[in-house]
Amino acid sequence: MKKYETKVQELDVHRKEIIQMVKNGSSQKEIAEKYETWPSTVRYWFRKRGIKPEVLRGNQKSTGRKGSSCIYRQLNPNLGNCDYICKTGHSRGCSAIDCDKYVKGKPIAGMKEEATDCDIFDE
């Protein structure tokens, strides 16, 4: 058996096999046991190679949350995710809690009216 300088290099040699194991549902612990390394080494290898196991398996979305960098995001965590209505003065047809319309950037300043005008809990 060939000796590698690091376990990460050994994982590089078996890349296709590891990706197939992930697609078949193997955990990082199982992969680590097969290649006699630590699960943290496997996690490091995934991260450095841009491999997202949850995406390869196809049963979950990527773990990144787009809403946290949307320009219309709500800065008050108790009011939902989206603050589009308060910042623009009109609705775009989505729920403030389950908003799926994303615009990347820094949050924009709200309208000049008082915050009470934008309270979503008032009827």
PDB file of N, CA and C in Angstrom, residues 11-12 27-28 36 44 47 50 56 65 67 75 87 96 98-99 105 110 113 117 122:
ATOM      1  N   LEU A  11      -7.366  10.991   0.708  1.00  0.00           N
ATOM      2  CA  LEU A  11      -8.771  11.182   0.349  1.00  0.00           C
ATOM      3  C   LEU A  11      -8.902  11.710  -1.075  1.00  0.00           C
ATOM      4  N   ASP A  12      -7.966  12.559  -1.507  1.00  0.00           N
ATOM      5  CA  ASP A  12      -7.989  13.076  -2.878  1.00  0.00           C
ATOM      6  C   ASP A  12      -7.895  11.943  -3.901  1.00  0.00           C
ATOM      7  N   SER A  27     -22.257   8.136   6.024  1.00  0.00           N
ATOM      8  CA  SER A  27     -21.966   9.300   6.860  1.00  0.00           C
ATOM      9  C   SER A  27     -20.470   9.605   6.819  1.00  0.00           C
ATOM     10  N   GLN A  28     -20.115  10.774   7.330  1.00  0.00           N
ATOM     11  CA  GLN A  28     -18.706  11.145   7.387  1.00  0.00           C
ATOM     12  C   GLN A  28     -17.943  10.189   8.302  1.00  0.00           C
ATOM     13  N   GLU A  36      -9.493   5.045   7.577  1.00  0.00           N
ATOM     14  CA  GLU A  36      -8.695   5.091   8.800  1.00  0.00           C
ATOM     15  C   GLU A  36      -8.235   6.505   9.137  1.00  0.00           C
ATOM     16  N   TYR A  44     -13.226  18.425   6.894  1.00  0.00           N
ATOM     17  CA  TYR A  44     -12.265  19.406   6.375  1.00  0.00           C
ATOM     18  C   TYR A  44     -12.072  19.200   4.869  1.00  0.00           C
ATOM     19  N   ARG A  47     -15.104  20.460   2.975  1.00  0.00           N
ATOM     20  CA  ARG A  47     -15.167  21.923   2.970  1.00  0.00           C
ATOM     21  C   ARG A  47     -14.139  22.524   2.010  1.00  0.00           C
ATOM     22  N   GLY A  50     -15.139  22.022  -1.602  1.00  0.00           N
ATOM     23  CA  GLY A  50     -16.442  22.570  -1.987  1.00  0.00           C
ATOM     24  C   GLY A  50     -17.512  21.508  -2.163  1.00  0.00           C
ATOM     25  N   LEU A  56     -25.306  16.439  -2.510  1.00  0.00           N
ATOM     26  CA  LEU A  56     -25.026  15.204  -3.254  1.00  0.00           C
ATOM     27  C   LEU A  56     -26.083  14.138  -2.997  1.00  0.00           C
ATOM     28  N   ARG A  65     -28.281  30.009   4.267  1.00  0.00           N
ATOM     29  CA  ARG A  65     -29.524  30.752   4.377  1.00  0.00           C
ATOM     30  C   ARG A  65     -29.385  32.050   3.622  1.00  0.00           C
ATOM     31  N   GLY A  67     -31.726  34.365   3.206  1.00  0.00           N
ATOM     32  CA  GLY A  67     -32.443  35.456   3.848  1.00  0.00           C
ATOM     33  C   GLY A  67     -31.579  36.295   4.764  1.00  0.00           C
ATOM     34  N   LEU A  75     -34.688  43.165  10.571  1.00  0.00           N
ATOM     35  CA  LEU A  75     -33.615  43.226  11.553  1.00  0.00           C
ATOM     36  C   LEU A  75     -34.100  42.843  12.948  1.00  0.00           C
ATOM     37  N   LYS A  87     -40.144  48.667   4.052  1.00  0.00           N
ATOM     38  CA  LYS A  87     -39.053  49.375   3.388  1.00  0.00           C
ATOM     39  C   LYS A  87     -39.452  49.975   2.051  1.00  0.00           C
ATOM     40  N   ALA A  96     -44.216  37.221   5.110  1.00  0.00           N
ATOM     41  CA  ALA A  96     -43.026  37.768   5.766  1.00  0.00           C
ATOM     42  C   ALA A  96     -42.199  36.669   6.420  1.00  0.00           C
ATOM     43  N   ASP A  98     -42.182  33.227   5.407  1.00  0.00           N
ATOM     44  CA  ASP A  98     -41.677  32.263   4.425  1.00  0.00           C
ATOM     45  C   ASP A  98     -41.294  32.927   3.109  1.00  0.00           C
ATOM     46  N   CYS A  99     -40.709  34.088   3.163  1.00  0.00           N
ATOM     47  CA  CYS A  99     -40.350  34.829   1.954  1.00  0.00           C
ATOM     48  C   CYS A  99     -39.298  34.057   1.153  1.00  0.00           C
ATOM     49  N   GLY A 105     -27.498  41.874  -0.629  1.00  0.00           N
ATOM     50  CA  GLY A 105     -26.929  43.175  -0.311  1.00  0.00           C
ATOM     51  C   GLY A 105     -27.118  43.553   1.142  1.00  0.00           C
ATOM     52  N   GLY A 110     -35.336  51.904   6.092  1.00  0.00           N
ATOM     53  CA  GLY A 110     -36.785  51.835   5.965  1.00  0.00           C
ATOM     54  C   GLY A 110     -37.362  53.165   5.533  1.00  0.00           C
ATOM     55  N   GLU A 113     -41.854  56.744   7.776  1.00  0.00           N
ATOM     56  CA  GLU A 113     -42.937  56.636   8.747  1.00  0.00           C
ATOM     57  C   GLU A 113     -42.462  55.942  10.014  1.00  0.00           C
ATOM     58  N   ASP A 117     -46.400  51.825  12.003  1.00  0.00           N
ATOM     59  CA  ASP A 117     -47.134  51.642  10.757  1.00  0.00           C
ATOM     60  C   ASP A 117     -46.831  50.294  10.112  1.00  0.00           C
ATOM     61  N   ASP A 122     -50.670  44.004  14.122  1.00  0.00           N
ATOM     62  CA  ASP A 122     -51.872  44.819  14.284  1.00  0.00           C
ATOM     63  C   ASP A 122     -52.898  44.410  13.249  1.00  0.00           C
TER      64      ASP A 122
END
